[in-house]
PDB file of C-alpha atoms and ligand atoms in Angstrom:
ATOM      1  CA  MET A   2      11.119  -2.258 -17.287  1.00  0.00           C
ATOM      2  CA  PRO A   3      10.433   1.417 -16.713  1.00  0.00           C
ATOM      3  CA  LEU A   4       7.425   2.822 -14.979  1.00  0.00           C
ATOM      4  CA  TYR A   5       4.478   0.387 -15.181  1.00  0.00           C
ATOM      5  CA  THR A   6       1.820   3.032 -14.703  1.00  0.00           C
ATOM      6  CA  SER A   7       1.337   6.507 -13.377  1.00  0.00           C
ATOM      7  CA  ILE A   8      -2.076   7.651 -12.196  1.00  0.00           C
ATOM      8  CA  ASN A   9      -2.648  11.377 -11.987  1.00  0.00           C
ATOM      9  CA  PHE A  10      -5.501  11.023  -9.560  1.00  0.00           C
ATOM     10  CA  SER A  11      -5.826  14.784  -9.089  1.00  0.00           C
ATOM     11  CA  PRO A  12      -3.567  17.819  -9.534  1.00  0.00           C
ATOM     12  CA  THR A  13      -2.199  17.159  -6.038  1.00  0.00           C
ATOM     13  CA  THR A  14      -2.111  13.352  -5.932  1.00  0.00           C
ATOM     14  CA  GLN A  15      -0.015  10.974  -7.967  1.00  0.00           C
ATOM     15  CA  ILE A  16       0.260   7.188  -7.808  1.00  0.00           C
ATOM     16  CA  LEU A  17       3.235   5.503  -9.452  1.00  0.00           C
ATOM     17  CA  VAL A  18       3.764   1.775  -9.997  1.00  0.00           C
ATOM     18  CA  TRP A  19       7.012   0.027 -10.961  1.00  0.00           C
ATOM     19  CA  GLU A  20       7.301  -3.458 -12.419  1.00  0.00           C
ATOM     20  CA  ILE A  21      10.604  -4.787 -11.173  1.00  0.00           C
ATOM     21  CA  THR A  22      12.390  -6.631 -13.948  1.00  0.00           C
ATOM     22  CA  GLU A  23      15.850  -5.174 -13.315  1.00  0.00           C
ATOM     23  CA  THR A  24      18.637  -6.857 -11.397  1.00  0.00           C
ATOM     24  CA  PHE A  25      19.914  -5.456  -8.104  1.00  0.00           C
ATOM     25  CA  ASP A  26      23.002  -4.067  -9.881  1.00  0.00           C
ATOM     26  CA  ASP A  27      20.941  -2.319 -12.563  1.00  0.00           C
ATOM     27  CA  LEU A  28      18.759  -0.593 -10.006  1.00  0.00           C
ATOM     28  CA  PHE A  29      21.615   0.152  -7.620  1.00  0.00           C
ATOM     29  CA  GLY A  30      23.463   1.930 -10.414  1.00  0.00           C
ATOM     30  CA  GLN A  31      20.478   4.129 -11.189  1.00  0.00           C
ATOM     31  CA  VAL A  32      19.489   5.546  -7.813  1.00  0.00           C
ATOM     32  CA  LEU A  33      20.871   7.797  -5.121  1.00  0.00           C
ATOM     33  CA  LEU A  34      20.824   6.493  -1.560  1.00  0.00           C
ATOM     34  CA  ASN A  35      21.500   8.313   1.682  1.00  0.00           C
ATOM     35  CA  ASP A  36      23.947   6.741   4.161  1.00  0.00           C
ATOM     36  CA  ILE A  37      21.284   5.118   6.343  1.00  0.00           C
ATOM     37  CA  ASN A  38      19.489   3.548   3.399  1.00  0.00           C
ATOM     38  CA  MET A  39      22.761   2.403   1.857  1.00  0.00           C
ATOM     39  CA  ILE A  40      23.383   0.367   5.019  1.00  0.00           C
ATOM     40  CA  ARG A  41      19.760  -0.748   5.146  1.00  0.00           C
ATOM     41  CA  VAL A  42      19.713  -2.088   1.603  1.00  0.00           C
ATOM     42  CA  LYS A  43      23.033  -3.893   2.006  1.00  0.00           C
ATOM     43  CA  ASN A  44      21.717  -5.630   5.127  1.00  0.00           C
ATOM     44  CA  MET A  45      18.508  -6.873   3.527  1.00  0.00           C
ATOM     45  CA  LYS A  46      18.488 -10.624   3.285  1.00  0.00           C
ATOM     46  CA  SER A  47      16.394 -11.077   0.174  1.00  0.00           C
ATOM     47  CA  ASP A  48      17.205  -9.909  -3.321  1.00  0.00           C
ATOM     48  CA  LEU A  49      13.483  -9.325  -3.917  1.00  0.00           C
ATOM     49  CA  HIS A  50      13.280  -7.008  -0.916  1.00  0.00           C
ATOM     50  CA  GLN A  51      16.396  -5.133  -2.045  1.00  0.00           C
ATOM     51  CA  ARG A  52      15.020  -4.656  -5.546  1.00  0.00           C
ATOM     52  CA  GLY A  53      11.656  -3.556  -4.142  1.00  0.00           C
ATOM     53  CA  PHE A  54      13.384  -0.978  -1.978  1.00  0.00           C
ATOM     54  CA  LEU A  55      15.570   0.307  -4.839  1.00  0.00           C
ATOM     55  CA  SER A  56      12.642   0.423  -7.287  1.00  0.00           C
ATOM     56  CA  VAL A  57      10.832   2.733  -4.864  1.00  0.00           C
ATOM     57  CA  ARG A  58      13.787   5.126  -5.299  1.00  0.00           C
ATOM     58  CA  LYS A  59      13.221   4.946  -9.055  1.00  0.00           C
ATOM     59  CA  LEU A  60       9.583   5.889  -8.431  1.00  0.00           C
ATOM     60  CA  LEU A  61      10.666   8.771  -6.195  1.00  0.00           C
ATOM     61  CA  GLN A  62      12.898  10.010  -9.002  1.00  0.00           C
ATOM     62  CA  GLU A  63       9.980   9.756 -11.461  1.00  0.00           C
ATOM     63  CA  ALA A  64       8.009  11.995  -9.113  1.00  0.00           C
ATOM     64  CA  GLY A  65      10.823  14.554  -8.894  1.00  0.00           C
ATOM     65  CA  TYR A  66      12.194  13.444  -5.511  1.00  0.00           C
ATOM     66  CA  ASN A  67      15.127  11.345  -4.369  1.00  0.00           C
ATOM     67  CA  ASP A  68      16.161   9.381  -1.301  1.00  0.00           C
ATOM     68  CA  PHE A  69      17.501  12.547   0.360  1.00  0.00           C
ATOM     69  CA  ASP A  70      13.976  14.011   0.360  1.00  0.00           C
ATOM     70  CA  LEU A  71      12.654  11.068   2.387  1.00  0.00           C
ATOM     71  CA  TYR A  72      13.014  10.072   6.020  1.00  0.00           C
ATOM     72  CA  TYR A  73      11.475   7.401   8.236  1.00  0.00           C
ATOM     73  CA  ASP A  74      10.090   7.946  11.724  1.00  0.00           C
ATOM     74  CA  GLU A  75      10.698   5.484  14.560  1.00  0.00           C
ATOM     75  CA  SER A  76       7.705   3.343  13.481  1.00  0.00           C
ATOM     76  CA  GLY A  77       9.106   2.896   9.973  1.00  0.00           C
ATOM     77  CA  LYS A  78       6.584   5.257   8.390  1.00  0.00           C
ATOM     78  CA  PRO A  79       8.060   7.292   5.520  1.00  0.00           C
ATOM     79  CA  HIS A  80       7.758  11.092   5.264  1.00  0.00           C
ATOM     80  CA  LEU A  81       8.814  13.666   2.695  1.00  0.00           C
ATOM     81  CA  ASN A  82      10.725  16.792   3.637  1.00  0.00           C
ATOM     82  CA  ASP A  83       8.152  19.020   1.931  1.00  0.00           C
ATOM     83  CA  GLU A  84       4.430  19.448   2.672  1.00  0.00           C
ATOM     84  CA  ASN A  85       3.334  16.339   0.757  1.00  0.00           C
ATOM     85  CA  PHE A  86       2.412  12.969   2.234  1.00  0.00           C
ATOM     86  CA  ILE A  87       3.907   9.730   0.931  1.00  0.00           C
ATOM     87  CA  SER A  88       3.082   6.058   1.347  1.00  0.00           C
ATOM     88  CA  ILE A  89       5.088   3.114   0.005  1.00  0.00           C
ATOM     89  CA  THR A  90       4.365  -0.535  -0.811  1.00  0.00           C
ATOM     90  CA  HIS A  91       6.145  -3.431  -2.506  1.00  0.00           C
ATOM     91  CA  SER A  92       5.200  -7.010  -3.196  1.00  0.00           C
ATOM     92  CA  PHE A  93       7.070  -9.491  -5.362  1.00  0.00           C
ATOM     93  CA  HIS A  94       7.772  -7.789  -8.712  1.00  0.00           C
ATOM     94  CA  PHE A  95       5.679  -4.651  -8.107  1.00  0.00           C
ATOM     95  CA  SER A  96       6.224  -1.553  -6.043  1.00  0.00           C
ATOM     96  CA  ALA A  97       4.121   1.577  -5.737  1.00  0.00           C
ATOM     97  CA  ILE A  98       4.067   4.969  -4.071  1.00  0.00           C
ATOM     98  CA  ILE A  99       1.416   7.597  -3.545  1.00  0.00           C
ATOM     99  CA  ILE A 100       2.364  11.232  -3.109  1.00  0.00           C
ATOM    100  CA  SER A 101      -0.392  13.605  -2.093  1.00  0.00           C
ATOM    101  CA  GLU A 102      -1.298  16.832  -0.361  1.00  0.00           C
ATOM    102  CA  GLN A 103      -3.815  14.693   1.538  1.00  0.00           C
ATOM    103  CA  LYS A 104      -3.002  12.004   4.081  1.00  0.00           C
ATOM    104  CA  ALA A 105      -2.858   8.801   2.019  1.00  0.00           C
ATOM    105  CA  GLY A 106      -1.929   5.130   2.355  1.00  0.00           C
ATOM    106  CA  ILE A 107      -1.149   2.555  -0.331  1.00  0.00           C
ATOM    107  CA  ASP A 108      -0.839  -1.215  -0.486  1.00  0.00           C
ATOM    108  CA  ILE A 109      -0.194  -3.769  -3.219  1.00  0.00           C
ATOM    109  CA  GLU A 110      -0.906  -7.443  -2.629  1.00  0.00           C
ATOM    110  CA  MET A 111      -0.816 -10.549  -4.751  1.00  0.00           C
ATOM    111  CA  GLN A 112      -4.203 -12.304  -5.040  1.00  0.00           C
ATOM    112  CA  ARG A 113      -3.633 -15.662  -3.391  1.00  0.00           C
ATOM    113  CA  GLU A 114      -5.905 -18.488  -2.365  1.00  0.00           C
ATOM    114  CA  LYS A 115      -4.335 -18.656   1.070  1.00  0.00           C
ATOM    115  CA  ILE A 116      -6.061 -15.382   2.001  1.00  0.00           C
ATOM    116  CA  ILE A 117      -9.229 -17.484   2.453  1.00  0.00           C
ATOM    117  CA  ARG A 118      -7.624 -19.305   5.363  1.00  0.00           C
ATOM    118  CA  ILE A 119      -6.831 -16.099   7.243  1.00  0.00           C
ATOM    119  CA  ALA A 120     -10.045 -14.218   6.356  1.00  0.00           C
ATOM    120  CA  ASP A 121     -11.543 -14.506   9.826  1.00  0.00           C
ATOM    121  CA  LYS A 122      -8.457 -12.796  11.275  1.00  0.00           C
ATOM    122  CA  PHE A 123      -9.098  -9.521   9.449  1.00  0.00           C
ATOM    123  CA  VAL A 124     -12.714  -9.626   8.221  1.00  0.00           C
ATOM    124  CA  ASP A 125     -15.756  -9.045  10.406  1.00  0.00           C
ATOM    125  CA  SER A 126     -18.817  -7.060   9.231  1.00  0.00           C
ATOM    126  CA  GLU A 127     -17.620  -7.412   5.609  1.00  0.00           C
ATOM    127  CA  PHE A 128     -18.714 -11.075   5.689  1.00  0.00           C
ATOM    128  CA  HIS A 129     -22.277  -9.745   5.151  1.00  0.00           C
ATOM    129  CA  PHE A 130     -21.506  -8.819   1.559  1.00  0.00           C
ATOM    130  CA  LEU A 131     -18.935 -11.519   0.712  1.00  0.00           C
ATOM    131  CA  LYS A 132     -19.923 -14.730  -1.070  1.00  0.00           C
ATOM    132  CA  PRO A 133     -17.370 -17.455  -0.244  1.00  0.00           C
ATOM    133  CA  GLU A 134     -18.961 -19.857  -2.741  1.00  0.00           C
ATOM    134  CA  LYS A 135     -17.799 -17.631  -5.631  1.00  0.00           C
ATOM    135  CA  THR A 136     -14.186 -18.514  -4.950  1.00  0.00           C
ATOM    136  CA  GLN A 137     -12.347 -16.296  -7.434  1.00  0.00           C
ATOM    137  CA  GLU A 138     -14.432 -13.230  -6.631  1.00  0.00           C
ATOM    138  CA  TYR A 139     -14.077 -14.006  -2.926  1.00  0.00           C
ATOM    139  CA  ILE A 140     -10.267 -14.028  -3.190  1.00  0.00           C
ATOM    140  CA  ARG A 141     -10.277 -10.767  -5.160  1.00  0.00           C
ATOM    141  CA  LYS A 142     -12.593  -9.053  -2.665  1.00  0.00           C
ATOM    142  CA  LEU A 143     -10.665 -10.337   0.340  1.00  0.00           C
ATOM    143  CA  THR A 144      -7.483  -8.970  -1.230  1.00  0.00           C
ATOM    144  CA  VAL A 145      -9.144  -5.567  -1.639  1.00  0.00           C
ATOM    145  CA  ILE A 146     -10.297  -5.633   1.995  1.00  0.00           C
ATOM    146  CA  TRP A 147      -6.820  -6.565   3.184  1.00  0.00           C
ATOM    147  CA  GLY A 148      -5.299  -3.757   1.108  1.00  0.00           C
ATOM    148  CA  VAL A 149      -7.831  -1.254   2.455  1.00  0.00           C
ATOM    149  CA  LYS A 150      -6.953  -2.144   6.028  1.00  0.00           C
ATOM    150  CA  GLU A 151      -3.194  -2.008   5.404  1.00  0.00           C
ATOM    151  CA  SER A 152      -3.585   1.362   3.639  1.00  0.00           C
ATOM    152  CA  ILE A 153      -5.644   2.818   6.488  1.00  0.00           C
ATOM    153  CA  PHE A 154      -3.200   1.428   9.031  1.00  0.00           C
ATOM    154  CA  LYS A 155      -0.382   3.160   7.160  1.00  0.00           C
ATOM    155  CA  ILE A 156      -2.228   6.477   7.494  1.00  0.00           C
ATOM    156  CA  ARG A 157      -3.180   6.234  11.155  1.00  0.00           C
ATOM    157  CA  ASN A 158      -0.255   4.021  12.198  1.00  0.00           C
ATOM    158  CA  GLU A 159      -1.061   3.398  15.839  1.00  0.00           C
ATOM    159  CA  LYS A 160      -0.285   0.454  18.064  1.00  0.00           C
ATOM    160  CA  GLY A 161      -3.398  -1.449  19.039  1.00  0.00           C
ATOM    161  CA  ILE A 162      -5.351  -1.000  15.801  1.00  0.00           C
ATOM    162  CA  SER A 163      -6.982  -4.315  14.911  1.00  0.00           C
ATOM    163  CA  PHE A 164      -7.865  -4.869  11.269  1.00  0.00           C
ATOM    164  CA  LYS A 165     -10.837  -6.988  12.305  1.00  0.00           C
ATOM    165  CA  ASP A 166     -12.213  -4.976  15.208  1.00  0.00           C
ATOM    166  CA  HIS A 167     -11.481  -1.374  14.296  1.00  0.00           C
ATOM    167  CA  ILE A 168     -11.604  -1.055  10.496  1.00  0.00           C
ATOM    168  CA  GLN A 169     -14.820  -1.649   8.557  1.00  0.00           C
ATOM    169  CA  VAL A 170     -14.945  -1.715   4.760  1.00  0.00           C
ATOM    170  CA  ASN A 171     -18.296  -0.870   3.183  1.00  0.00           C
ATOM    171  CA  THR A 172     -19.844  -3.001   0.459  1.00  0.00           C
ATOM    172  CA  PHE A 173     -18.349  -2.807  -3.060  1.00  0.00           C
ATOM    173  CA  LYS A 174     -18.205  -4.606  -6.380  1.00  0.00           C
ATOM    174  CA  ILE A 175     -14.852  -5.289  -8.023  1.00  0.00           C
ATOM    175  CA  ASP A 176     -15.936  -3.223 -11.048  1.00  0.00           C
ATOM    176  CA  ASP A 177     -16.668  -0.207  -8.844  1.00  0.00           C
ATOM    177  CA  LYS A 178     -12.928   0.247  -8.227  1.00  0.00           C
ATOM    178  CA  LYS A 179     -13.840   2.285  -5.171  1.00  0.00           C
ATOM    179  CA  THR A 180     -15.512   2.077  -1.793  1.00  0.00           C
ATOM    180  CA  THR A 181     -15.436   3.699   1.624  1.00  0.00           C
ATOM    181  CA  ALA A 182     -14.238   2.532   5.017  1.00  0.00           C
ATOM    182  CA  VAL A 183     -14.350   3.575   8.654  1.00  0.00           C
ATOM    183  CA  LEU A 184     -11.741   3.335  11.362  1.00  0.00           C
ATOM    184  CA  GLU A 185     -13.059   3.526  14.884  1.00  0.00           C
ATOM    185  CA  PHE A 186     -10.285   3.485  17.421  1.00  0.00           C
ATOM    186  CA  GLU A 187      -9.914   5.045  20.852  1.00  0.00           C
ATOM    187  CA  ASN A 188     -13.141   7.044  20.563  1.00  0.00           C
ATOM    188  CA  VAL A 189     -12.170   8.602  17.239  1.00  0.00           C
ATOM    189  CA  LYS A 190     -14.178   7.731  14.132  1.00  0.00           C
ATOM    190  CA  GLN A 191     -12.501   8.483  10.799  1.00  0.00           C
ATOM    191  CA  GLN A 192     -13.950   8.005   7.323  1.00  0.00           C
ATOM    192  CA  PHE A 193     -11.820   7.036   4.343  1.00  0.00           C
ATOM    193  CA  SER A 194     -12.289   7.122   0.579  1.00  0.00           C
ATOM    194  CA  ILE A 195     -10.876   4.007  -1.039  1.00  0.00           C
ATOM    195  CA  TYR A 196      -9.781   3.333  -4.606  1.00  0.00           C
ATOM    196  CA  PHE A 197      -8.458   0.096  -6.059  1.00  0.00           C
ATOM    197  CA  GLU A 198      -7.060  -1.314  -9.296  1.00  0.00           C
ATOM    198  CA  GLU A 199      -6.222  -4.844 -10.334  1.00  0.00           C
ATOM    199  CA  ILE A 200      -2.854  -5.145 -12.028  1.00  0.00           C
ATOM    200  CA  GLU A 201      -2.237  -8.619 -13.410  1.00  0.00           C
ATOM    201  CA  ASN A 202      -2.973 -10.835 -10.373  1.00  0.00           C
ATOM    202  CA  PHE A 203      -2.166  -8.063  -7.902  1.00  0.00           C
ATOM    203  CA  THR A 204      -4.494  -5.616  -6.195  1.00  0.00           C
ATOM    204  CA  LEU A 205      -3.413  -2.038  -5.653  1.00  0.00           C
ATOM    205  CA  VAL A 206      -5.387  -0.131  -3.035  1.00  0.00           C
ATOM    206  CA  TYR A 207      -5.078   3.468  -1.922  1.00  0.00           C
ATOM    207  CA  ALA A 208      -6.917   5.306   0.779  1.00  0.00           C
ATOM    208  CA  PHE A 209      -7.473   8.936   1.700  1.00  0.00           C
ATOM    209  CA  GLU A 210      -8.713  10.257   4.969  1.00  0.00           C
ATOM    210  CA  LYS A 211     -11.965  12.116   4.272  1.00  0.00           C
ATOM    211  CA  GLN A 212     -11.912  15.753   5.233  1.00  0.00           C
ATOM    212  CA  LEU A 213     -14.865  16.572   7.504  1.00  0.00           C
TER     213      LEU A 213
HETATM  214  C1  COA B 304       3.979  -1.835   8.493  1.00  0.00           C
HETATM  215  C2  COA B 304       3.055  -2.532   7.549  1.00  0.00           C
HETATM  216  C3  COA B 304       1.848  -1.619   7.339  1.00  0.00           C
HETATM  217  C4  COA B 304       3.758  -2.830   6.212  1.00  0.00           C
HETATM  218  O1  COA B 304       2.921  -3.416   5.280  1.00  0.00           O
HETATM  219  P1  COA B 304       3.328  -4.685   4.405  1.00  0.00           P
HETATM  220  O2  COA B 304       2.127  -5.108   3.624  1.00  0.00           O
HETATM  221  O3  COA B 304       3.994  -5.683   5.266  1.00  0.00           O
HETATM  222  O4  COA B 304       4.418  -4.182   3.412  1.00  0.00           O
HETATM  223  P2  COA B 304       4.315  -3.104   2.262  1.00  0.00           P
HETATM  224  O5  COA B 304       5.343  -3.439   1.276  1.00  0.00           O
HETATM  225  O6  COA B 304       2.930  -2.894   1.763  1.00  0.00           O
HETATM  226  O7  COA B 304       4.722  -1.766   3.001  1.00  0.00           O
HETATM  227  C5  COA B 304       6.032  -1.583   3.439  1.00  0.00           C
HETATM  228  C6  COA B 304       6.277  -0.105   3.533  1.00  0.00           C
HETATM  229  O8  COA B 304       5.369   0.471   4.472  1.00  0.00           O
HETATM  230  C7  COA B 304       5.995   1.606   5.055  1.00  0.00           C
HETATM  231  N1  COA B 304       5.807   1.476   6.495  1.00  0.00           N
HETATM  232  C8  COA B 304       6.481   0.692   7.361  1.00  0.00           C
HETATM  233  N2  COA B 304       6.002   0.877   8.616  1.00  0.00           N
HETATM  234  C9  COA B 304       4.999   1.778   8.508  1.00  0.00           C
HETATM  235  C10 COA B 304       4.130   2.369   9.445  1.00  0.00           C
HETATM  236  N3  COA B 304       4.210   2.068  10.735  1.00  0.00           N
HETATM  237  N4  COA B 304       3.218   3.263   9.013  1.00  0.00           N
HETATM  238  C11 COA B 304       3.134   3.596   7.712  1.00  0.00           C
HETATM  239  N5  COA B 304       3.956   3.066   6.750  1.00  0.00           N
HETATM  240  C12 COA B 304       4.861   2.161   7.170  1.00  0.00           C
HETATM  241  C13 COA B 304       7.462   1.606   4.646  1.00  0.00           C
HETATM  242  O9  COA B 304       7.644   2.600   3.674  1.00  0.00           O
HETATM  243  C14 COA B 304       7.646   0.223   4.081  1.00  0.00           C
HETATM  244  O10 COA B 304       8.526   0.125   2.990  1.00  0.00           O
HETATM  245  P3  COA B 304      10.085   0.575   3.056  1.00  0.00           P
HETATM  246  O11 COA B 304      10.529   0.389   4.469  1.00  0.00           O
HETATM  247  O12 COA B 304      10.762  -0.285   2.065  1.00  0.00           O
HETATM  248  O13 COA B 304      10.064   2.020   2.656  1.00  0.00           O
HETATM  249  C15 COA B 304       2.571  -3.878   8.124  1.00  0.00           C
HETATM  250  O14 COA B 304       3.596  -4.775   8.204  1.00  0.00           O
HETATM  251  C16 COA B 304       1.902  -3.776   9.479  1.00  0.00           C
HETATM  252  O15 COA B 304       2.508  -3.635  10.495  1.00  0.00           O
HETATM  253  N6  COA B 304       0.591  -3.869   9.488  1.00  0.00           N
HETATM  254  C17 COA B 304      -0.224  -3.718  10.668  1.00  0.00           C
HETATM  255  C18 COA B 304      -0.184  -4.877  11.558  1.00  0.00           C
HETATM  256  C19 COA B 304      -1.403  -5.679  11.511  1.00  0.00           C
HETATM  257  O16 COA B 304      -2.352  -5.335  12.163  1.00  0.00           O
HETATM  258  N7  COA B 304      -1.390  -6.759  10.708  1.00  0.00           N
HETATM  259  C20 COA B 304      -2.405  -7.703  10.424  1.00  0.00           C
HETATM  260  C21 COA B 304      -3.473  -7.959  11.448  1.00  0.00           C
HETATM  261  S1  COA B 304      -4.558  -9.281  10.992  1.00  0.00           S
END
């Protein structure tokens, strides 16, 4: 399968999603890898993880980049060699990247019932607008909230950030496809604009740090 979707969010921000239907060999034959990532991909234990990683290189190529334009810092956060910001996510048969002039984070998650069991580990003030009795909507909203917090974490990326205690997602409806959120950590309060899409039974979330 080629590109699943490409969202031209603005002239300086692009979101690209891949549906992974190819085998490892197909993908491996279609992408360039630098030496470090060649070793990394060979050492990955799961075929799904390998294909997720390789499909991200296909997305990079779609955006006019390749693996040689990308590097990881010591925390595992990816960076581009030019002035743009990048964030990466993969989950089962989907992967996605966001490339932007703004600081941005992205996350894709499958909507699963088991998120209900861990809700109190990452949800706090958001319980005020959630309705657990509407099970399907509850799962979809929890998945958005999880994705928001992962996306914001990927932007700020600091040890000690607690999803439950430091990141607050403001009320939203699934149809809104957007919301806002706040990260308050070590005396710094940052506001984020949030956008989300449902793709099959997955939720794609992306976040931008609001410019003050
Ligand atoms: C690092 C982390 C953000 C990855 O998220 P994930 O949902 O497990 O996996 P995803 O597929 O969405 O994202 C993986 C990608 O994130 C990127 N990434 C890894 N570490 C990162 C970091 N510190 N900062 C930003 N991006 C990071 C990488 O590009 C990685 O993919 P790649 O190595 O194949 O290029 C996540 O594991 C994490 O540490 N979260 C915070 C910890 C936490 O508080 N968890 C829950 C509390 S209830």
